[in-house]
Amino acid sequence: MKITGIGVRTFRYMSTTGRDSEGHSHPAPPHEALQGLITIQTDEGAEGYAFGRIAEGTLQGAIRPVLLGQDPLYRERIWQGLRQRQRLNLSTLADSVVALVDMALWDLTGRILGQPVFKLLGGYRARVPAYASTMCGDDLAGGLDTPDAYARFALWCRDQGYPAFKLHTWQPPMPGAPDVRRDLAACAAVREAVGDDMVLMLDPYHYYSREEALILGRGLEKLGFAWMEEPMDEHSMSSYVWLTQALDLPICGPETAEGKMQVRAEWAKHNAVDLLRGGVGDVGGITPLMKVVHLAEAFGMSMEVHGGGPGNLHVLCAMGIPGAFYERGLLHPAIDYEEPPPWLNQITDPMDARGNVHASHAPGLGWDINFDYIEQHHIAAY
Ligand code: LLH
Ligand code: MG
């Protein structure tokens, strides 16, 4: 079997979220937005899919030369080919773009072999406990605008079945942000509301100083939090070594630091974190994320997968490192997360009343695609 094409089909939809000037998402009035369906075709008719945007020039100049004519089951070889092309194309062939191609290849593989991806990757479980991961703090009445608002939302999430809750607190450009004392006030309000049984985590402003991160960490230790992630710029691994040594509170990372599995190997070797982190979009797909999983296991470390979506969910169900959660979100009181986006007939991460998210047993990544919607809202194909 050979890959005969990879294409992107863009289509429009009405979005109810938007990004602020620093890129953090929040609820927004309904507005038109663009999405892309990425399709890999083969000479035997099988196709694999992923959703996201790839620029036409990147597809033509950097991705097609690597994929066309290849056996689609040679995923590692294709991924290595894309990775080498990143050296001179990194501004357009980002890890988040390579991840889309890699996910479509895994989806294709599952469809060819008639198996869900998590079983092909290893196969350890078919469901994983979720934590409710909030959007960043805002200034919206009825949103996440005060410590009490977080407390109310945590109680609501606990009622939905979530065993754990992660606050993303206020970041610029929100008025008054960043503020360690306000972050701690929100964490304290949540702990007081939900009691001692719910697992709690914090992901605060990502550019605090060492001293500010230490104050925050000491406060979270008193509140019995499970971990803190990315309180400082991850380009300074030394700052994380310093913080991890100073705190009993587990520190989780790196999330956004470039460098795929290699940078995570350095962080593990230097004890810069207690829990290793990475998601498909951060490291360039399912293929390299599995390398991080094996790295964490080899170092005897637990791992937390960054972000939701079927790529991350199938890796979590493939892995044997205990204790990990699925990051479900980003959640907000004004957003109905259970409603599928219009290009899907059902969400890819359904959660049961006990807070477990179930991976699909359908071949591939389990996308249930509404092709009619995509056809009716088509904008361009290339
Ligand atoms: O800063 C943000 O908007 C969030 O932290 C976001 O990046 C989210 O993906 C995250 O960090 N989750 O853990
Ligand atoms: Mg994070």
Short mmCIF file of C-alpha atoms and ligand atoms in Angstrom, two decimals:
data_model
loop_
_atom_site.label_atom_id
_atom_site.label_comp_id
_atom_site.label_asym_id
_atom_site.label_seq_id
_atom_site.Cartn_x
_atom_site.Cartn_y
_atom_site.Cartn_z
CA MET A 1 0.00 0.00 0.00
CA LYS A 2 1.24 3.49 -0.84
CA ILE A 3 0.28 7.03 0.19
CA THR A 4 -1.09 8.80 -2.87
CA GLY A 5 -2.13 12.12 -1.34
CA ILE A 6 -2.44 14.36 1.67
CA GLY A 7 -4.87 17.24 1.49
CA VAL A 8 -6.53 19.87 3.65
CA ARG A 9 -10.14 20.89 3.31
CA THR A 10 -11.04 24.11 5.13
CA PHE A 11 -14.57 24.86 6.24
CA ARG A 12 -16.35 27.45 8.36
CA TYR A 13 -18.28 27.08 11.57
CA MET A 14 -19.69 29.30 14.34
CA SER A 15 -17.34 29.43 17.31
CA THR A 16 -18.22 30.50 20.84
CA THR A 17 -14.63 30.78 22.04
CA GLY A 18 -11.90 33.26 21.17
CA ARG A 19 -8.31 34.00 22.16
CA ASP A 20 -7.14 37.04 24.10
CA SER A 21 -4.07 39.07 23.11
CA GLU A 22 -1.76 36.52 24.82
CA GLY A 23 -3.42 33.53 23.16
CA HIS A 24 -5.48 32.17 26.06
CA SER A 25 -8.97 31.01 25.16
CA HIS A 26 -12.17 32.35 26.72
CA PRO A 27 -15.88 32.35 25.87
CA ALA A 28 -16.70 34.79 23.06
CA PRO A 29 -19.84 35.95 21.24
CA PRO A 30 -20.67 33.59 18.33
CA HIS A 31 -18.46 34.37 15.34
CA GLU A 32 -17.35 32.63 12.17
CA ALA A 33 -14.13 30.62 12.42
CA LEU A 34 -12.18 28.21 10.21
CA GLN A 35 -11.34 24.56 10.74
CA GLY A 36 -9.49 22.09 8.53
CA LEU A 37 -9.97 18.39 7.78
CA ILE A 38 -6.64 16.73 6.96
CA THR A 39 -6.95 13.58 4.86
CA ILE A 40 -4.25 11.09 3.91
CA GLN A 41 -5.21 8.93 0.91
CA THR A 42 -3.82 5.59 -0.25
CA ASP A 43 -3.83 3.64 -3.51
CA GLU A 44 -6.11 1.01 -1.90
CA GLY A 45 -8.80 3.48 -0.88
CA ALA A 46 -8.12 3.63 2.86
CA GLU A 47 -8.01 7.14 4.35
CA GLY A 48 -6.86 8.63 7.67
CA TYR A 49 -8.03 11.89 9.24
CA ALA A 50 -7.10 14.65 11.65
CA PHE A 51 -8.51 18.12 12.35
CA GLY A 52 -6.43 21.29 12.28
CA ARG A 53 -4.87 23.83 9.97
CA ILE A 54 -1.81 23.35 7.75
CA ALA A 55 -0.70 26.13 5.38
CA GLU A 56 -0.73 25.25 1.68
CA GLY A 57 2.95 26.09 1.21
CA THR A 58 4.00 23.85 4.12
CA LEU A 59 1.91 20.99 2.80
CA GLN A 60 3.37 21.29 -0.68
CA GLY A 61 6.97 22.18 0.20
CA ALA A 62 7.70 20.17 3.33
CA ILE A 63 5.06 17.47 3.93
CA ARG A 64 4.12 15.99 0.54
CA PRO A 65 7.76 15.26 -0.41
CA VAL A 66 8.10 13.12 2.73
CA LEU A 67 4.77 11.27 2.51
CA LEU A 68 3.96 10.62 -1.13
CA GLY A 69 4.78 7.12 -2.33
CA GLN A 70 5.54 5.83 1.19
CA ASP A 71 4.00 2.77 2.84
CA PRO A 72 1.64 4.39 5.42
CA LEU A 73 2.53 1.75 8.02
CA TYR A 74 6.12 3.08 8.09
CA ARG A 75 5.07 5.80 10.52
CA GLU A 76 8.40 6.04 12.32
CA ARG A 77 10.27 6.50 9.05
CA ILE A 78 7.79 9.18 7.92
CA TRP A 79 7.96 10.96 11.28
CA GLN A 80 11.78 10.97 11.16
CA GLY A 81 11.57 12.41 7.63
CA LEU A 82 9.30 15.24 8.81
CA ARG A 83 11.48 15.90 11.82
CA GLN A 84 14.56 16.31 9.65
CA ARG A 85 12.68 18.76 7.43
CA GLN A 86 11.90 20.87 10.50
CA ARG A 87 15.52 22.04 10.72
CA LEU A 88 15.08 24.51 7.87
CA ASN A 89 11.28 24.88 8.05
CA LEU A 90 10.59 25.21 11.77
CA SER A 91 8.60 28.43 11.48
CA THR A 92 5.91 26.66 9.44
CA LEU A 93 6.55 22.97 10.12
CA ALA A 94 6.02 23.31 13.87
CA ASP A 95 5.64 20.30 16.16
CA SER A 96 1.91 21.06 16.31
CA VAL A 97 1.76 20.67 12.49
CA VAL A 98 3.83 17.47 12.43
CA ALA A 99 1.45 16.19 15.12
CA LEU A 100 -1.54 16.56 12.77
CA VAL A 101 0.16 14.50 10.06
CA ASP A 102 1.26 11.86 12.57
CA MET A 103 -2.26 11.60 14.03
CA ALA A 104 -3.80 11.20 10.58
CA LEU A 105 -1.25 8.43 9.89
CA TRP A 106 -2.16 6.63 13.12
CA ASP A 107 -5.86 7.02 12.31
CA LEU A 108 -5.15 5.52 8.88
CA THR A 109 -3.17 2.67 10.41
CA GLY A 110 -6.02 1.81 12.75
CA ARG A 111 -8.51 1.87 9.90
CA ILE A 112 -6.29 -0.37 7.75
CA LEU A 113 -5.81 -2.89 10.57
CA GLY A 114 -9.35 -2.60 11.97
CA GLN A 115 -8.15 -1.71 15.49
CA PRO A 116 -8.34 1.32 17.80
CA VAL A 117 -5.04 3.15 18.04
CA PHE A 118 -4.59 2.58 21.78
CA LYS A 119 -4.43 -1.19 21.23
CA LEU A 120 -1.84 -0.80 18.48
CA LEU A 121 0.29 1.45 20.70
CA GLY A 122 0.40 -0.99 23.58
CA GLY A 123 -3.03 -1.47 25.08
CA TYR A 124 -3.30 -1.08 28.84
CA ARG A 125 -6.84 0.14 29.52
CA ALA A 126 -9.83 1.53 27.65
CA ARG A 127 -10.70 4.33 30.07
CA VAL A 128 -8.81 6.81 32.15
CA PRO A 129 -9.84 9.16 34.98
CA ALA A 130 -10.22 12.77 33.91
CA TYR A 131 -9.51 16.04 35.59
CA ALA A 132 -11.56 19.14 34.88
CA SER A 133 -9.13 21.66 33.39
CA THR A 134 -10.49 25.21 33.50
CA MET A 135 -9.93 28.01 31.05
CA CYS A 136 -7.69 30.79 32.36
CA GLY A 137 -9.28 33.30 34.71
CA ASP A 138 -11.31 36.13 33.20
CA ASP A 139 -13.36 39.20 34.13
CA LEU A 140 -16.74 37.86 33.03
CA ALA A 141 -19.68 37.93 35.45
CA GLY A 142 -20.73 34.29 35.87
CA GLY A 143 -17.36 33.19 34.51
CA LEU A 144 -14.05 32.63 36.29
CA ASP A 145 -13.68 36.15 37.63
CA THR A 146 -13.23 35.61 41.38
CA PRO A 147 -11.91 32.95 43.81
CA ASP A 148 -15.55 32.16 44.70
CA ALA A 149 -16.37 31.65 41.02
CA TYR A 150 -13.66 28.95 40.84
CA ALA A 151 -15.06 27.38 44.03
CA ARG A 152 -18.57 27.24 42.55
CA PHE A 153 -17.27 25.78 39.32
CA ALA A 154 -15.19 23.14 41.13
CA LEU A 155 -18.31 22.03 43.01
CA TRP A 156 -20.22 21.79 39.72
CA CYS A 157 -17.40 19.72 38.20
CA ARG A 158 -17.35 17.43 41.21
CA ASP A 159 -21.10 16.90 40.74
CA GLN A 160 -20.46 15.90 37.12
CA GLY A 161 -18.17 13.12 38.41
CA TYR A 162 -14.71 14.63 37.94
CA PRO A 163 -12.35 13.23 40.59
CA ALA A 164 -9.88 16.07 40.05
CA PHE A 165 -9.84 19.78 39.15
CA LYS A 166 -7.07 21.97 37.73
CA LEU A 167 -7.24 25.74 37.94
CA HIS A 168 -5.76 27.89 35.20
CA THR A 169 -5.76 31.20 37.06
CA TRP A 170 -5.48 34.76 35.77
CA GLN A 171 -2.89 35.75 33.23
CA PRO A 172 -2.29 39.05 31.42
CA PRO A 173 -4.11 40.76 29.78
CA MET A 174 -6.69 40.16 32.55
CA PRO A 175 -6.85 43.15 34.91
CA GLY A 176 -4.70 42.65 38.01
CA ALA A 177 -2.89 39.59 36.65
CA PRO A 178 -0.52 38.10 37.49
CA ASP A 179 -0.96 38.01 41.24
CA VAL A 180 0.32 35.17 43.44
CA ARG A 181 -1.97 36.12 46.34
CA ARG A 182 -5.07 36.07 44.14
CA ASP A 183 -4.02 32.71 42.67
CA LEU A 184 -3.66 31.30 46.19
CA ALA A 185 -7.00 32.80 47.21
CA ALA A 186 -8.67 30.94 44.32
CA CYS A 187 -6.91 27.68 45.25
CA ALA A 188 -7.91 28.10 48.91
CA ALA A 189 -11.54 28.84 47.97
CA VAL A 190 -11.67 25.69 45.83
CA ARG A 191 -10.12 23.51 48.54
CA GLU A 192 -12.55 24.84 51.12
CA ALA A 193 -15.52 24.21 48.83
CA VAL A 194 -14.69 20.67 47.68
CA GLY A 195 -13.10 19.35 50.90
CA ASP A 196 -10.08 17.09 51.15
CA ASP A 197 -11.08 14.29 48.78
CA MET A 198 -10.89 15.99 45.39
CA VAL A 199 -7.46 15.98 43.71
CA LEU A 200 -6.45 19.59 42.94
CA MET A 201 -3.76 21.07 40.71
CA LEU A 202 -2.69 24.54 39.61
CA ASP A 203 -1.40 25.84 36.27
CA PRO A 204 -0.76 29.56 36.90
CA TYR A 205 0.89 32.47 35.04
CA HIS A 206 3.81 30.99 33.11
CA TYR A 207 6.35 33.79 33.79
CA TYR A 208 6.53 34.12 37.56
CA SER A 209 9.96 34.65 39.12
CA ARG A 210 11.62 31.90 41.17
CA GLU A 211 10.59 33.63 44.41
CA GLU A 212 6.98 34.03 43.31
CA ALA A 213 6.81 30.38 42.22
CA LEU A 214 8.20 29.32 45.60
CA ILE A 215 5.58 31.34 47.52
CA LEU A 216 2.88 29.80 45.34
CA GLY A 217 4.26 26.28 45.82
CA ARG A 218 4.48 26.64 49.60
CA GLY A 219 0.89 27.85 49.68
CA LEU A 220 -0.25 24.86 47.61
CA GLU A 221 1.57 22.47 49.93
CA LYS A 222 -0.53 23.78 52.81
CA LEU A 223 -3.68 23.31 50.72
CA GLY A 224 -2.81 19.68 49.87
CA PHE A 225 -2.50 20.21 46.10
CA ALA A 226 -1.28 17.30 43.95
CA TRP A 227 1.00 19.29 41.65
CA MET A 228 1.81 22.62 40.03
CA GLU A 229 2.84 23.09 36.41
CA GLU A 230 4.59 25.77 34.38
CA PRO A 231 4.84 28.59 36.95
CA MET A 232 8.03 29.91 35.27
CA ASP A 233 9.50 30.23 31.79
CA GLU A 234 10.43 26.68 30.78
CA HIS A 235 13.48 27.88 28.86
CA SER A 236 15.27 28.01 32.22
CA MET A 237 15.57 24.37 33.27
CA SER A 238 17.85 25.51 36.13
CA SER A 239 14.95 27.45 37.66
CA TYR A 240 12.90 24.24 37.72
CA VAL A 241 15.78 22.29 39.33
CA TRP A 242 15.91 25.06 41.96
CA LEU A 243 12.13 25.00 42.54
CA THR A 244 11.83 21.22 42.64
CA GLN A 245 14.59 21.04 45.26
CA ALA A 246 12.95 23.75 47.36
CA LEU A 247 9.43 22.23 47.44
CA ASP A 248 7.79 18.99 48.56
CA LEU A 249 4.95 19.80 46.16
CA PRO A 250 5.40 17.81 42.91
CA ILE A 251 6.21 19.95 39.88
CA CYS A 252 4.99 18.84 36.46
CA GLY A 253 6.68 19.72 33.14
CA PRO A 254 7.92 20.66 30.66
CA GLU A 255 4.79 21.47 28.68
CA THR A 256 5.74 24.07 26.08
CA ALA A 257 9.55 23.81 25.98
CA GLU A 258 10.71 22.90 22.47
CA GLY A 259 12.79 19.78 21.94
CA LYS A 260 10.40 16.82 21.93
CA MET A 261 11.60 13.73 23.85
CA GLN A 262 15.20 14.93 24.00
CA VAL A 263 14.44 17.98 26.12
CA ARG A 264 12.29 15.82 28.40
CA ALA A 265 15.21 13.40 28.79
CA GLU A 266 17.34 16.33 29.99
CA TRP A 267 14.68 17.44 32.47
CA ALA A 268 14.33 13.89 33.82
CA LYS A 269 18.11 13.44 34.10
CA HIS A 270 18.54 16.76 35.94
CA ASN A 271 15.57 16.21 38.29
CA ALA A 272 14.01 19.43 37.07
CA VAL A 273 10.50 18.01 37.59
CA ASP A 274 8.74 15.25 39.50
CA LEU A 275 6.11 14.46 36.86
CA LEU A 276 7.12 14.46 33.21
CA ARG A 277 4.78 16.23 30.79
CA GLY A 278 4.07 16.38 27.09
CA GLY A 279 1.16 16.21 24.69
CA VAL A 280 0.80 15.31 21.03
CA GLY A 281 0.82 18.97 19.97
CA ASP A 282 3.90 19.79 22.08
CA VAL A 283 6.20 17.02 20.88
CA GLY A 284 5.06 16.37 17.29
CA GLY A 285 2.48 13.62 17.49
CA ILE A 286 1.61 10.25 18.94
CA THR A 287 4.87 8.68 17.68
CA PRO A 288 7.18 10.93 19.78
CA LEU A 289 4.74 11.10 22.72
CA MET A 290 5.10 7.33 23.12
CA LYS A 291 8.87 7.89 23.33
CA VAL A 292 8.24 10.28 26.24
CA VAL A 293 6.00 7.66 27.88
CA HIS A 294 8.79 5.07 27.69
CA LEU A 295 11.32 7.64 28.89
CA ALA A 296 9.22 8.41 31.97
CA GLU A 297 8.80 4.71 32.71
CA ALA A 298 12.54 4.08 32.35
CA PHE A 299 13.24 6.89 34.86
CA GLY A 300 10.59 5.56 37.25
CA MET A 301 8.66 8.83 36.90
CA SER A 302 4.97 9.35 36.52
CA MET A 303 3.75 11.31 33.56
CA GLU A 304 0.91 13.72 32.87
CA VAL A 305 -0.25 14.11 29.29
CA HIS A 306 -0.94 17.70 28.22
CA GLY A 307 -4.29 18.44 26.64
CA GLY A 308 -7.28 16.53 25.39
CA GLY A 309 -8.32 15.05 22.08
CA PRO A 310 -8.13 11.51 20.75
CA GLY A 311 -4.34 11.47 20.19
CA ASN A 312 -3.63 12.16 23.85
CA LEU A 313 -6.46 9.88 25.01
CA HIS A 314 -5.23 6.88 23.00
CA VAL A 315 -1.67 7.37 24.31
CA LEU A 316 -3.03 7.45 27.87
CA CYS A 317 -4.95 4.22 27.28
CA ALA A 318 -1.87 2.62 25.76
CA MET A 319 0.44 3.51 28.62
CA GLY A 320 1.18 1.53 31.74
CA ILE A 321 2.34 4.37 34.00
CA PRO A 322 -0.23 4.54 36.79
CA GLY A 323 -1.75 7.66 38.31
CA ALA A 324 -2.11 9.71 35.16
CA PHE A 325 -5.22 11.71 34.35
CA TYR A 326 -6.79 12.81 31.06
CA GLU A 327 -6.91 16.64 30.81
CA ARG A 328 -10.54 17.35 29.90
CA GLY A 329 -11.23 20.88 28.74
CA LEU A 330 -10.62 23.62 28.66
CA LEU A 331 -13.83 24.03 30.70
CA HIS A 332 -15.78 27.15 31.60
CA PRO A 333 -19.18 27.73 33.27
CA ALA A 334 -20.52 29.33 30.05
CA ILE A 335 -19.36 26.59 27.64
CA ASP A 336 -21.15 23.27 27.05
CA TYR A 337 -18.20 20.92 26.63
CA GLU A 338 -20.48 17.89 26.05
CA GLU A 339 -21.84 19.37 22.81
CA PRO A 340 -19.85 18.01 19.83
CA PRO A 341 -18.35 20.53 17.40
CA PRO A 342 -20.49 20.65 14.23
CA TRP A 343 -17.96 18.62 12.19
CA LEU A 344 -18.31 15.61 14.54
CA ASN A 345 -21.41 13.54 15.31
CA GLN A 346 -20.16 12.85 18.84
CA ILE A 347 -17.35 14.05 21.10
CA THR A 348 -14.16 11.98 21.17
CA ASP A 349 -13.81 11.97 24.96
CA PRO A 350 -17.14 10.92 26.54
CA MET A 351 -17.00 10.80 30.34
CA ASP A 352 -19.06 8.55 32.60
CA ALA A 353 -20.60 9.53 35.95
CA ARG A 354 -17.49 8.33 37.81
CA GLY A 355 -15.24 10.69 35.88
CA ASN A 356 -13.67 8.14 33.53
CA VAL A 357 -13.14 9.09 29.89
CA HIS A 358 -13.55 6.21 27.44
CA ALA A 359 -11.46 5.71 24.30
CA SER A 360 -13.37 4.67 21.21
CA HIS A 361 -13.08 1.00 20.14
CA ALA A 362 -13.70 1.97 16.52
CA PRO A 363 -10.77 1.48 14.12
CA GLY A 364 -8.31 4.39 14.21
CA LEU A 365 -8.71 7.36 16.54
CA GLY A 366 -12.49 7.02 16.65
CA TRP A 367 -13.47 10.21 14.80
CA ASP A 368 -17.21 10.14 14.00
CA ILE A 369 -17.07 12.74 11.21
CA ASN A 370 -20.03 14.72 9.89
CA PHE A 371 -18.86 14.82 6.25
CA ASP A 372 -22.13 16.47 5.16
CA TYR A 373 -21.48 19.45 7.43
CA ILE A 374 -17.94 19.82 6.08
CA GLU A 375 -19.23 19.63 2.51
CA GLN A 376 -21.93 22.23 3.15
CA HIS A 377 -19.50 24.69 4.80
CA HIS A 378 -16.58 24.12 2.46
CA ILE A 379 -14.23 27.03 1.79
CA ALA A 380 -11.14 25.63 0.06
CA ALA A 381 -9.32 22.40 -0.70
CA TYR A 382 -5.61 22.02 -1.43
O1 LLH B 1 -2.03 29.22 29.22
C1 LLH B 1 -3.05 28.66 28.80
O2 LLH B 1 -3.89 29.18 28.06
C2 LLH B 1 -3.26 27.25 29.22
O3 LLH B 1 -2.32 26.98 30.21
C3 LLH B 1 -3.19 26.28 28.06
O4 LLH B 1 -1.95 26.41 27.43
C4 LLH B 1 -3.45 24.84 28.39
O5 LLH B 1 -3.30 24.06 27.23
C5 LLH B 1 -2.59 24.19 29.42
O6 LLH B 1 -1.56 24.64 29.80
N1 LLH B 1 -3.07 23.09 29.89
O7 LLH B 1 -2.43 22.44 30.87
MG MG B 2 -0.45 23.62 31.28
#
